[in-house]
Short mmCIF file of C-alpha atoms in Angstrom, two decimals:
data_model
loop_
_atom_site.label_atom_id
_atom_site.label_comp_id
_atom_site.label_asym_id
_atom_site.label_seq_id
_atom_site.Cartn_x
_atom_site.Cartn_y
_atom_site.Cartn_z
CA UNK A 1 -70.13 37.08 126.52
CA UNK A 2 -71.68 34.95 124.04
CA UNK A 3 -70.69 31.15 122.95
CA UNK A 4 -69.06 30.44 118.97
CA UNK A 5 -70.63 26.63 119.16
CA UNK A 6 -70.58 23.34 117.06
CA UNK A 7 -73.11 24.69 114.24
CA UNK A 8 -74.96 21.91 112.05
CA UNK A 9 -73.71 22.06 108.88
CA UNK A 10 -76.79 19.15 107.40
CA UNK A 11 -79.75 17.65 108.60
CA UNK A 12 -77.14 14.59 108.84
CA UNK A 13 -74.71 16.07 110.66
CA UNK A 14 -74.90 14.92 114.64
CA UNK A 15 -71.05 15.64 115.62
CA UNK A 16 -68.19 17.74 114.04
CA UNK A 17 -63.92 17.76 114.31
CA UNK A 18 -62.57 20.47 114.77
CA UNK A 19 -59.68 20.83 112.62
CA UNK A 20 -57.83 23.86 112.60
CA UNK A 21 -58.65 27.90 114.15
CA UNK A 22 -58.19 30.40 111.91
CA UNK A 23 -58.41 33.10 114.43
CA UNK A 24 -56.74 33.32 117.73
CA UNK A 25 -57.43 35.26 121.56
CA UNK A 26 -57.64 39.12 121.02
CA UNK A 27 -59.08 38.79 117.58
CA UNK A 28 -61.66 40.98 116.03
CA UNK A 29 -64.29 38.99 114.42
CA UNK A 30 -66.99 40.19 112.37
CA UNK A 31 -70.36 38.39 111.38
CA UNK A 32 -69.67 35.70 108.36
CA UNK A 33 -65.98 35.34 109.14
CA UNK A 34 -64.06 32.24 108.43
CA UNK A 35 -63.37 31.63 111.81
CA UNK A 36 -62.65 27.85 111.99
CA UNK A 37 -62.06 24.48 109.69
CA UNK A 38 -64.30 21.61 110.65
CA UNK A 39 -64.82 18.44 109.23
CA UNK A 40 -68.07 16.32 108.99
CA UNK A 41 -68.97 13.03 107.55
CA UNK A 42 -69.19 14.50 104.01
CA UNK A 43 -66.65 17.57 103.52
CA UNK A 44 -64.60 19.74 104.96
CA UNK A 45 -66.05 23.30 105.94
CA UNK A 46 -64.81 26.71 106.44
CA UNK A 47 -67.29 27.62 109.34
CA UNK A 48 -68.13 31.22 109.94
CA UNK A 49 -68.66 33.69 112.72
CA UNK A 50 -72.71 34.04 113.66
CA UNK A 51 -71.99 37.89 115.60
CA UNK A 52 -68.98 40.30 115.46
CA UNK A 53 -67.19 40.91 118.80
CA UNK A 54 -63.67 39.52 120.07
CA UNK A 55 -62.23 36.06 120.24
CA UNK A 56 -61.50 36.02 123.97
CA UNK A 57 -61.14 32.21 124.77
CA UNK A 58 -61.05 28.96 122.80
CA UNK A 59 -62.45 26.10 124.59
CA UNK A 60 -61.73 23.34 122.15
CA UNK A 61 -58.03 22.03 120.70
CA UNK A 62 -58.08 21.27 116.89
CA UNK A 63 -58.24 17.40 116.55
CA UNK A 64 -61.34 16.81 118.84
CA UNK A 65 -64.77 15.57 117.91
CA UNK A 66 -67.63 17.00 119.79
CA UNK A 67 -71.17 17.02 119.23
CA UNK A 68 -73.75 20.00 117.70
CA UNK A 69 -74.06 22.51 119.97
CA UNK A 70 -70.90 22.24 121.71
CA UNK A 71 -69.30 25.46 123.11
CA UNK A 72 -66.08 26.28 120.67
CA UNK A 73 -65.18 29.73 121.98
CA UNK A 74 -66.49 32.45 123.59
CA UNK A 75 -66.56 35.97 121.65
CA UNK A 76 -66.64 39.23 124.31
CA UNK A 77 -67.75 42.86 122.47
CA UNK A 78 -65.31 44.21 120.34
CA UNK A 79 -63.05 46.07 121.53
CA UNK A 80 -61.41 50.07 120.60
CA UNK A 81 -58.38 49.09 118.55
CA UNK A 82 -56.77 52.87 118.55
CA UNK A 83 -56.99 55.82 120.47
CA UNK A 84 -59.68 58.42 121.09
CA UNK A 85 -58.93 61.54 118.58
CA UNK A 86 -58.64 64.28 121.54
CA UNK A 87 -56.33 65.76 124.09
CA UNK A 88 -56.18 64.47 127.34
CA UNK A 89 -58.48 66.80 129.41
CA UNK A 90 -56.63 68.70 132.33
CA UNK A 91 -55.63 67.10 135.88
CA UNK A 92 -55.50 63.11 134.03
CA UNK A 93 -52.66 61.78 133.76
CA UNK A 94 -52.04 60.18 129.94
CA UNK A 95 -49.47 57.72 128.66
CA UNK A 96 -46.53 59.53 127.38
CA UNK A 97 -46.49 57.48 123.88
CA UNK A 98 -50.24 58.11 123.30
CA UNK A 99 -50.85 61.40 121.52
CA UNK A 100 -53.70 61.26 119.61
CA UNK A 101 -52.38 64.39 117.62
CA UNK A 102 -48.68 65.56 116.89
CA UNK A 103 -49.75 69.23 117.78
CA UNK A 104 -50.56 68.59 121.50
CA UNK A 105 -47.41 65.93 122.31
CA UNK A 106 -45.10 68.99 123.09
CA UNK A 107 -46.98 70.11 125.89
CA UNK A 108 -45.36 70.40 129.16
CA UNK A 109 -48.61 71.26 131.78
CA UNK A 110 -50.33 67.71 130.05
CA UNK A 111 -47.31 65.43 131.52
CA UNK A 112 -47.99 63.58 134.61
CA UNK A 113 -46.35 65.01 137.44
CA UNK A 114 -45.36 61.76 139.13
CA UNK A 115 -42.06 61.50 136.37
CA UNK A 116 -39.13 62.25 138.80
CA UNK A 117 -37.08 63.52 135.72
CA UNK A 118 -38.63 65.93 132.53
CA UNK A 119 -37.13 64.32 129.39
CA UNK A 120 -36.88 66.91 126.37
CA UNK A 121 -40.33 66.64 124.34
CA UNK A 122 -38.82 65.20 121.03
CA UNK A 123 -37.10 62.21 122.49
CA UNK A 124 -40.23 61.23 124.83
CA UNK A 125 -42.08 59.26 122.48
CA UNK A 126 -39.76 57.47 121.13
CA UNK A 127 -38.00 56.42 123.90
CA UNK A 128 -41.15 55.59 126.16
CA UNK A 129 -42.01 53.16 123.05
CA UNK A 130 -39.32 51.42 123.43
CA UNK A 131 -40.02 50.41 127.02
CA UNK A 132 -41.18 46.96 127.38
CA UNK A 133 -44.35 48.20 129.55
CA UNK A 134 -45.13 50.56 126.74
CA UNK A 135 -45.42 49.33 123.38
CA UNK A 136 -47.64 51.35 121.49
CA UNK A 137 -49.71 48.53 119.99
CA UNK A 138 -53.03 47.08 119.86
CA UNK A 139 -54.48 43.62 121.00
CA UNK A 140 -54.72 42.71 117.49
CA UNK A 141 -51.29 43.84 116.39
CA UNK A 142 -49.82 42.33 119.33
CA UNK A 143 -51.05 38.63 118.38
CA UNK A 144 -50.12 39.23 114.44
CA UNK A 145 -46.71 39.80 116.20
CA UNK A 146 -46.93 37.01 118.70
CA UNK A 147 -47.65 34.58 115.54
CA UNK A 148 -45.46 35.99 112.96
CA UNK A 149 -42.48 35.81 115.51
CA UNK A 150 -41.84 39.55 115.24
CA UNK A 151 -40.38 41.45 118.20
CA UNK A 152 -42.52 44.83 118.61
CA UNK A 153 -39.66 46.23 120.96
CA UNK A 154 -37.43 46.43 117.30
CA UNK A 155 -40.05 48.40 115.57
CA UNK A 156 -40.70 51.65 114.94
CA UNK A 157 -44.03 52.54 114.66
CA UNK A 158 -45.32 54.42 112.00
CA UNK A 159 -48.61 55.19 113.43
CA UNK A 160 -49.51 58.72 115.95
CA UNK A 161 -47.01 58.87 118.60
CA UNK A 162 -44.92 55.88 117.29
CA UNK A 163 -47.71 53.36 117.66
CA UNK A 164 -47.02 49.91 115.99
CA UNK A 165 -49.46 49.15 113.27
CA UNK A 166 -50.46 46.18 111.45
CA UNK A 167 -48.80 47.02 108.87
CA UNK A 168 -45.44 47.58 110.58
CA UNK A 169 -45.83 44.04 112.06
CA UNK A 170 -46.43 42.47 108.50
CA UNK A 171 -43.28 44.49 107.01
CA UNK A 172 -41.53 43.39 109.25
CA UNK A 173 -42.66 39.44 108.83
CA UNK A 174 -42.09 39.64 105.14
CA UNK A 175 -38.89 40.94 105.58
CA UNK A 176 -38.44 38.25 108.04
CA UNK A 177 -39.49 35.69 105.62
CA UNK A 178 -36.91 36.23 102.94
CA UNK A 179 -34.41 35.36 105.65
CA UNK A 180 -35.97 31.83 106.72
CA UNK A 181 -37.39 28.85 105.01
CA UNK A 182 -41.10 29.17 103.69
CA UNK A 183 -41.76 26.31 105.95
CA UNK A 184 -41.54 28.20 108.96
CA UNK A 185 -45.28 29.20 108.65
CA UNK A 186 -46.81 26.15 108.97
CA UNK A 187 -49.98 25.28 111.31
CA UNK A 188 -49.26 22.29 113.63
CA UNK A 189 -52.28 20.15 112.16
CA UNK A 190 -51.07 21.15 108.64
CA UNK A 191 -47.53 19.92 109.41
CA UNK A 192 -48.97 16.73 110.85
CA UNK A 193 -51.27 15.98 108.14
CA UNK A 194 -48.53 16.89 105.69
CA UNK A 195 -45.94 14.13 107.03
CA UNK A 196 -49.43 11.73 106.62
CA UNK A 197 -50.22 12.31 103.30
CA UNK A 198 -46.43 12.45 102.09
CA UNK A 199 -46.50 16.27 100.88
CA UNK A 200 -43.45 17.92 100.89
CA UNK A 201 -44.28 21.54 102.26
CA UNK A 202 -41.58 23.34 100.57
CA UNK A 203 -44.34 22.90 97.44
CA UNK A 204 -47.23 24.01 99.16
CA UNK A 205 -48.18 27.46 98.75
CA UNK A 206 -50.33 28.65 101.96
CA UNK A 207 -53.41 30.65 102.12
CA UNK A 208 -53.23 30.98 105.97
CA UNK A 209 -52.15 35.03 107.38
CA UNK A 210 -48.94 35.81 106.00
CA UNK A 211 -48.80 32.74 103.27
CA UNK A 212 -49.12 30.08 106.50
CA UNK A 213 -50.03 27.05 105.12
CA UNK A 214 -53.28 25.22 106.38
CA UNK A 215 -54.34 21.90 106.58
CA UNK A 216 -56.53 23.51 103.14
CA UNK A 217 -53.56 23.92 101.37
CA UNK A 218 -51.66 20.34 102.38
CA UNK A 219 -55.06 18.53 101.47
CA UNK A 220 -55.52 20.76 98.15
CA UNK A 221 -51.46 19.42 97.42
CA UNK A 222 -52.29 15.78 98.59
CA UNK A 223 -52.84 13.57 95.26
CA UNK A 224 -56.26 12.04 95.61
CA UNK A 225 -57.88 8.84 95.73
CA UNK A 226 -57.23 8.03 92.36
CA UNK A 227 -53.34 8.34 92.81
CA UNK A 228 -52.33 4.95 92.84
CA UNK A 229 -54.02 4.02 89.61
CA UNK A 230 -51.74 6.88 87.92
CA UNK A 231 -49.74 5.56 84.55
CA UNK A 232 -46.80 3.28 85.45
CA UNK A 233 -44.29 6.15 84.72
CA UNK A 234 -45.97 8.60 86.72
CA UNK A 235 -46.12 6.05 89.80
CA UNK A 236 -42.70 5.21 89.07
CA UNK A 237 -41.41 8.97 89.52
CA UNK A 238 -39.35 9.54 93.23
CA UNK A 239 -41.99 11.90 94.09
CA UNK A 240 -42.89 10.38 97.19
CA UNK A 241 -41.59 8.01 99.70
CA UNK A 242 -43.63 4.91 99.03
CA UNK A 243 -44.20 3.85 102.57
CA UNK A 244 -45.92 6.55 102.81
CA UNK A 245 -48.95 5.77 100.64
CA UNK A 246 -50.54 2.88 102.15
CA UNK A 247 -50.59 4.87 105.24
CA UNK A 248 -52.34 7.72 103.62
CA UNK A 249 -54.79 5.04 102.08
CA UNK A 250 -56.41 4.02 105.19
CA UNK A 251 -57.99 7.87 105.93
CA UNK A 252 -59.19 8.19 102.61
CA UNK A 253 -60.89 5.03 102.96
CA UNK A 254 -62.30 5.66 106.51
CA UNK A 255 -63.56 8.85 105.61
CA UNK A 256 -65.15 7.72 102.33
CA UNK A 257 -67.12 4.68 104.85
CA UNK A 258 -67.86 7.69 107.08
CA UNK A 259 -69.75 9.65 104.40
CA UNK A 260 -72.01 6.89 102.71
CA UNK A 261 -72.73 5.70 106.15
CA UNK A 262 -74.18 9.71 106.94
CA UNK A 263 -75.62 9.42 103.47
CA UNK A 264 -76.96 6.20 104.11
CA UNK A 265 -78.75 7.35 107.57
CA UNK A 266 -80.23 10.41 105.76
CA UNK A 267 -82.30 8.94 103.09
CA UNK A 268 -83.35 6.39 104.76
CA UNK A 269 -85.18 9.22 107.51
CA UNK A 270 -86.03 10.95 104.06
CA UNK A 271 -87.36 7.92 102.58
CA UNK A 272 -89.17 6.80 105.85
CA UNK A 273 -90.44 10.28 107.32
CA UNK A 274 -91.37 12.28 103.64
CA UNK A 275 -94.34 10.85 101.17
CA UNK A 276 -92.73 11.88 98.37
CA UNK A 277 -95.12 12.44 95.16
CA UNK A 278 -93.08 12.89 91.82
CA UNK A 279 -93.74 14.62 88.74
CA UNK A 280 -91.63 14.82 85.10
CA UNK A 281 -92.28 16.59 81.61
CA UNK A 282 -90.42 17.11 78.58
CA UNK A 283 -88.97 20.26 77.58
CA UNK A 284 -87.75 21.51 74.56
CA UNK A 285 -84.79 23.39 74.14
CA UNK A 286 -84.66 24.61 70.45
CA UNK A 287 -84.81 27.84 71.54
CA UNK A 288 -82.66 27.77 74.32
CA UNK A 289 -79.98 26.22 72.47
CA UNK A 290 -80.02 28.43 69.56
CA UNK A 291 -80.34 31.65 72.38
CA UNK A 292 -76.97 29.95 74.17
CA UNK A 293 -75.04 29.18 70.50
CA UNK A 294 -75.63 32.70 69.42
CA UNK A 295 -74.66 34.44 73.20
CA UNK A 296 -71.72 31.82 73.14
CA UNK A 297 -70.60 33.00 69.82
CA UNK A 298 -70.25 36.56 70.98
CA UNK A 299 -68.81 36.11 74.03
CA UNK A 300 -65.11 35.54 74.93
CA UNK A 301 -64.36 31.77 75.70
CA UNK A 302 -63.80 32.18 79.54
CA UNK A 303 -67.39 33.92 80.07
CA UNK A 304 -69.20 31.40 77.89
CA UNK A 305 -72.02 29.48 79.54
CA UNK A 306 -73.27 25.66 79.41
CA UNK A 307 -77.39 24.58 79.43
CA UNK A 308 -76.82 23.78 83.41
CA UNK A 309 -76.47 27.12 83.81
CA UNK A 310 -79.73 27.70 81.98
CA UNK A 311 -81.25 24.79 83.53
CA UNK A 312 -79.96 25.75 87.19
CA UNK A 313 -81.47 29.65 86.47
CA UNK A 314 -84.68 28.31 85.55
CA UNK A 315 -85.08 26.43 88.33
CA UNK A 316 -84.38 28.91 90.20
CA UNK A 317 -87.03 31.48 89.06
CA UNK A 318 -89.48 28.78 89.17
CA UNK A 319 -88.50 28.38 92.77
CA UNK A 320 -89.82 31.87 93.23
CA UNK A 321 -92.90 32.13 91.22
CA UNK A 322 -93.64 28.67 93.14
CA UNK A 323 -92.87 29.79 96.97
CA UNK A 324 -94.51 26.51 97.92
CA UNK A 325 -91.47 24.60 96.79
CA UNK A 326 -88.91 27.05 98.36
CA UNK A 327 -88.40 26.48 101.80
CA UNK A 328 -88.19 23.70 105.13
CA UNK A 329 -90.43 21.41 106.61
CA UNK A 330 -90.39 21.53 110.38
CA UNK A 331 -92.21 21.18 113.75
CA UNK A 332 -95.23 20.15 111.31
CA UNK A 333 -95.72 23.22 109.34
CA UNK A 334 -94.26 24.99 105.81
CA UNK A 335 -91.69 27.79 106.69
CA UNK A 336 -90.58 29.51 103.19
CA UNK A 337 -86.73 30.14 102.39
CA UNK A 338 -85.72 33.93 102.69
CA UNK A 339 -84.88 33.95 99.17
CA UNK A 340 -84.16 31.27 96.74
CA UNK A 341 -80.88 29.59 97.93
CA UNK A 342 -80.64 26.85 95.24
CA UNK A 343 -78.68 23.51 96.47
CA UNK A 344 -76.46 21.68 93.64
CA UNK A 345 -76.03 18.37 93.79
CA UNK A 346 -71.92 17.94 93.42
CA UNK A 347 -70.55 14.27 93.14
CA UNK A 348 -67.25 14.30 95.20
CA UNK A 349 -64.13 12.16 94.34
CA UNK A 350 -63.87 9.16 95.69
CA UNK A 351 -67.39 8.87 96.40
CA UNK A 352 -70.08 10.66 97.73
CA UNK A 353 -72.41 13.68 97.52
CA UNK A 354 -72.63 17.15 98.84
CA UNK A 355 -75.38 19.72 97.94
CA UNK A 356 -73.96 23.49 98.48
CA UNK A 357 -76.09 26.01 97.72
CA UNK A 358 -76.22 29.17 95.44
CA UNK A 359 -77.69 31.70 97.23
CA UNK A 360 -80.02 33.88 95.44
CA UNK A 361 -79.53 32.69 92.33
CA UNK A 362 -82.40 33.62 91.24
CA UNK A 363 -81.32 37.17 91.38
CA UNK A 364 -77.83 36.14 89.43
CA UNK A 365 -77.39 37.15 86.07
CA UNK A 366 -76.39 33.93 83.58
CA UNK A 367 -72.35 34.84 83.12
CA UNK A 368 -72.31 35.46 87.02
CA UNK A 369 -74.39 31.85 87.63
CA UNK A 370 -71.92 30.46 85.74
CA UNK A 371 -69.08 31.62 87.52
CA UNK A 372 -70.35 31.00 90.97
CA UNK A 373 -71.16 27.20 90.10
CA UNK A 374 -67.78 26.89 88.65
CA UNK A 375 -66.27 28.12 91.92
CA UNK A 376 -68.83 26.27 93.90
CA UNK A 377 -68.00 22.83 92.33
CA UNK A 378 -64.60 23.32 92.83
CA UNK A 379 -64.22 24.30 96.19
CA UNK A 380 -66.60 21.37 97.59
CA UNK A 381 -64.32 19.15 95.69
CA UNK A 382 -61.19 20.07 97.64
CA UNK A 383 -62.97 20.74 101.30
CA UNK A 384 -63.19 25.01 101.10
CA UNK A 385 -67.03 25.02 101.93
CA UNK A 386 -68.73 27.80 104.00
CA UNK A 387 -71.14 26.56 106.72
CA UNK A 388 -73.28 28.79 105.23
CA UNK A 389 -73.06 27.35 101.87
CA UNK A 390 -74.00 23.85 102.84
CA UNK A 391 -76.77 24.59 105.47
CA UNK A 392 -78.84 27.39 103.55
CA UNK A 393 -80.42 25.24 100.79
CA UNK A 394 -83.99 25.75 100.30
CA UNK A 395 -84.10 23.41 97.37
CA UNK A 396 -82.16 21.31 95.73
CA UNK A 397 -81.35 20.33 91.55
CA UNK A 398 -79.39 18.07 91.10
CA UNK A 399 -78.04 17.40 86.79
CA UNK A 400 -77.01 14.21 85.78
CA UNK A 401 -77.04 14.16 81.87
CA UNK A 402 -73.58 14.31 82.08
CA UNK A 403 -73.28 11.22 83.34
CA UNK A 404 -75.67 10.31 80.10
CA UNK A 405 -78.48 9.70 82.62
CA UNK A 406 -82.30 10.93 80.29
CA UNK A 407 -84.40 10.75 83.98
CA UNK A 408 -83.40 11.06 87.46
CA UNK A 409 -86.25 10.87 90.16
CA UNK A 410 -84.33 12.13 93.06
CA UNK A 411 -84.98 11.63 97.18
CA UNK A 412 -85.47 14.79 99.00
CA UNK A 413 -83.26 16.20 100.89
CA UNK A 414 -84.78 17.01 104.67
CA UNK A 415 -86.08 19.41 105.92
CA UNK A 416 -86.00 21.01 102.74
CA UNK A 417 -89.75 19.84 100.71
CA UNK A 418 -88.44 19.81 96.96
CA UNK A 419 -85.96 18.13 94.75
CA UNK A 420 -85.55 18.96 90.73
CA UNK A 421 -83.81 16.67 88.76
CA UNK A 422 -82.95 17.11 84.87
CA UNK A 423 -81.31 14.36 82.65
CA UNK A 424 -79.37 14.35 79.23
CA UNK A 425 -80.18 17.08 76.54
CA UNK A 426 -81.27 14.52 73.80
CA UNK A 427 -82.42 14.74 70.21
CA UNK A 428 -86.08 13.36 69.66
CA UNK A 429 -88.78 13.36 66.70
CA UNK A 430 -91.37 15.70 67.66
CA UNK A 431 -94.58 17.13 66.32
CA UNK A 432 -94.05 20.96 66.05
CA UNK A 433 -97.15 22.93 64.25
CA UNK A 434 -98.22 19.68 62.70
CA UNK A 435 -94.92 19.19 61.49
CA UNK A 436 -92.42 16.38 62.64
CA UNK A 437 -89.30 17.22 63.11
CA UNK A 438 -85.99 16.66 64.84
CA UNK A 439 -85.29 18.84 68.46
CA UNK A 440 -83.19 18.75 71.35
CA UNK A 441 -85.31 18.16 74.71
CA UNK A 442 -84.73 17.28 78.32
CA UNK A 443 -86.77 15.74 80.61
CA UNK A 444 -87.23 17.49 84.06
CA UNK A 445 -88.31 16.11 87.07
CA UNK A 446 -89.81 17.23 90.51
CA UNK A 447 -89.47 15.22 93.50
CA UNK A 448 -91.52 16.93 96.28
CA UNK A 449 -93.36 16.46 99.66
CA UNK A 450 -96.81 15.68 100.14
CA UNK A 451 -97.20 17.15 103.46
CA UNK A 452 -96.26 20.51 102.10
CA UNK A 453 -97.53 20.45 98.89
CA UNK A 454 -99.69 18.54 96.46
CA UNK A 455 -99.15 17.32 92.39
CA UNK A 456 -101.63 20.23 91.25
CA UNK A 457 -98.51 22.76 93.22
CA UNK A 458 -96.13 20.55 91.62
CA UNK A 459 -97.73 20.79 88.18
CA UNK A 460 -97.25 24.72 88.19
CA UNK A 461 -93.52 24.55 89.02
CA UNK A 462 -92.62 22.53 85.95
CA UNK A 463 -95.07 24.56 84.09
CA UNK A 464 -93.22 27.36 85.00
CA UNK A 465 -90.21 25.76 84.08
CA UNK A 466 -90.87 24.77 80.60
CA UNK A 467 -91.82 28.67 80.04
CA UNK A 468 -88.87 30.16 80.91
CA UNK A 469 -86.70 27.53 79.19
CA UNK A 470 -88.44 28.14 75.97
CA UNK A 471 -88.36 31.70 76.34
CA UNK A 472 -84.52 32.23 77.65
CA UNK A 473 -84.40 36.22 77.44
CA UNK A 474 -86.41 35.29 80.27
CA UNK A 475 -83.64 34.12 82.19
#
């Protein structure tokens, strides 16, 4: 029997809330399944399974707080979920709905001898399923039934022998569903947090088993931060109950304390703990921006690509022809990152900061980059994280040009050892060949940690990234 526990989901993280199980008793799990929602200082996370087995016992309601480490659930081995393929040997008795194959249920000899009365073969197995005591159903089906309100004893199986099957159960909830209101599969949290926020539930659309709608979804549907500051018309609208609002004001406002306090904490240990050395050069992109005009002019408009994404893929490669850079600082020594796992800095609304990572981007080709950062971004900006995603980092970029920002010296982010930062793509006079002329450059910088690595290490990593950006077939 093993334990699911409290994971730590940031070097800043010291105590999660459990929000919201995704899985129930009886369960099969398997390794990297969404298994629970929990919320930290910063975001909310989808957290994942760390072994495959079943969900035998959960220790812990949704709503509580509890620190790392704290027991969650336990997970026993996974268990058969149908029936052996073979006749029952001789002289054991078998259940009389559990066949594995159609050819040996009309046997006679195989029947246990303790029935009092023989009941003609072809009427058995039906009528044995329909016994209370001997539904032919699994653990699993028999807890998609329990939560979809379906009664097995109604069903008829369309599995060997009449067995109930998962997708009897679901048939039968979907046909269930046309009959009732699409509130009727709604968590308890999500209801709770729904009557909070003033969402009306008949809009939400859920992403929970069988379209139950999560606390996700309500969030997703709440109007954020910025709501009241919405045109006068739009405000005006008898969307909402407007007692409602101020009372939905005060989490938003906790929560955003809650997160620059955690942020707060953590760069002041970063500041404190790492000697940070820095490093910057100027790169230019004439060649990467003619390379991304010409690939953006032959591509459809939804696959085109941005310079982060050639920025982010340089970095990236850099990270792996620099292994020095890629990796954690703990218990006094270097360990490098199994594979480049790139962190990107993503300013949340409202206020704040999260750093998910892209794992192996350095193996990602540019249109698939793209797409993942897109996704990435978006999903840390309405709380549908992975644990995985926020705890994996091995180094960390983070882009402000946007924000018309030319240099950004950035403050590591422990235990990783490296930070890259890269500011505004800008047009400058330079000397090219003894000629000066007009190009668009951007400065890149290198925050990194002088216990793991010194500026001569640091020197080659933006070396290496001013090569590939200047040759982007490269990338």
């Amino acid at each position: 029997m093993a334990e699911f526990t409290m994971p730590s989901l940031g070097a800043d993280m010291d105590e999660g809330t459990l929000l919201e199980w995704l899985v129930g008793p009886g369960d099969l799990v398997h390794k990297g399944d969404p298994v629970a929602v929990v919320e930290t200082a910063k975001s909310t996370i989808e957290v994942e399974c760390f072994e495959t087995g079943t969900m035998t016992k959960l220790l812990v309601e949704p709503g509580a707080t509890v620190p790392v480490g704290t027991p969650l659930a336990l997970i026993g081995p996974a268990k058969e979920r149908r029936p052996a393929r073979h006749a029952p040997k001789k002289g054991k008795p078998s259940k009389p709905a559990e066949p594995s194959e159609p050819a040996e249920v009309p046997e006679p000899p195989e029947r246990p001898s303790p029935q009092p009365e023989p009941v003609p073969v072809p009427v058995s197995p039906p009528s044995a399923a329909r016994l209370p005591d001997h539904i032919e159903a699994g653990p699993l089906v028999r807890h998609l039934a329990e939560q979809s309100g379906v009664d097995l004893e109604a069903l008829h199986g369309s599995g060997p022998g009449g067995r109930v099957t998962r997708i009897d159960v679901e048939h039968a909830a979907a046909a269930r569903a046309h009959t009732k209101s699409p509130r009727s599969r709604v968590t308890p949290l999500a209801r709770r947090l729904a009557a909070e926020l003033g969402v009306d539930l008949a809009t939400v659309r859920g992403t929970g088993r069988q379209s139950a709608v999560r606390a996700s979804d309500v969030r997703q549907a709440a109007p954020g931060p910025s709501a009241p500051a919405l045109p006068a018309h739009t405000a005006a609208a008898p969307v909402r109950p407007s007692p409602v609002r101020p009372s939905a004001a005060r989490p938003s406002e906790d929560r955003t304390t809650a997160m620059r306090q955690a942020i707060a904490g953590l760069m002041s240990r970063a500041n404190r703990d790492i000697p940070h050395y820095y490093l910057s050069t100027t790169v230019d992109l004439a060649a990467a921006t003619d390379w991304l005009h010409e690939h953006n002019r032959r591509t459809p408009v939804g696959e085109r690509l941005v310079p982060a994404a050639l920025l982010l893929k340089a970095a990236a490669l850099a990270a792996r022809e620099v292994p020095e850079l890629n990796g954690f600082w703990t218990d006094d020594h270097f360990t490098g990152g199994e594979g480049v796992h790139l962190g990107v800095a993503v300013s949340l609304r409202g206020g704040g900061l999260v750093a998910p990572a892209l794992h192996d981007a350095d193996a990602m080709m540019l249109p698939r980059l793209m797409a993942a950062l897109k996704d990435l971004v978006t999903r840390a900006r309405t709380g549908r994280l992975r644990g995985s995603e926020v705890s994996d980092a091995t180094i960390t970029v983070t882009n402000l040009g946007d924000q018309g920002v030319e240099t950004v010296f950035g403050v590591i982010y422990p235990p990783q050892v490296a930070l890259v930062g890269f500011g505004r793509v800008v047009d400058q006079p330079c000397a090219v060949d003894g000629l000066l002329g007009v190009r668009p450059v951007v400065t890149a910088t290198l925050s990194a940690d002088h216990r793991a690595t010194n500026g001569a290490v640091g020197a080659r990593y933006l070396t290496a990234v001013t090569r590939l950006l200047q040759n982007p077939e490269q990338l």
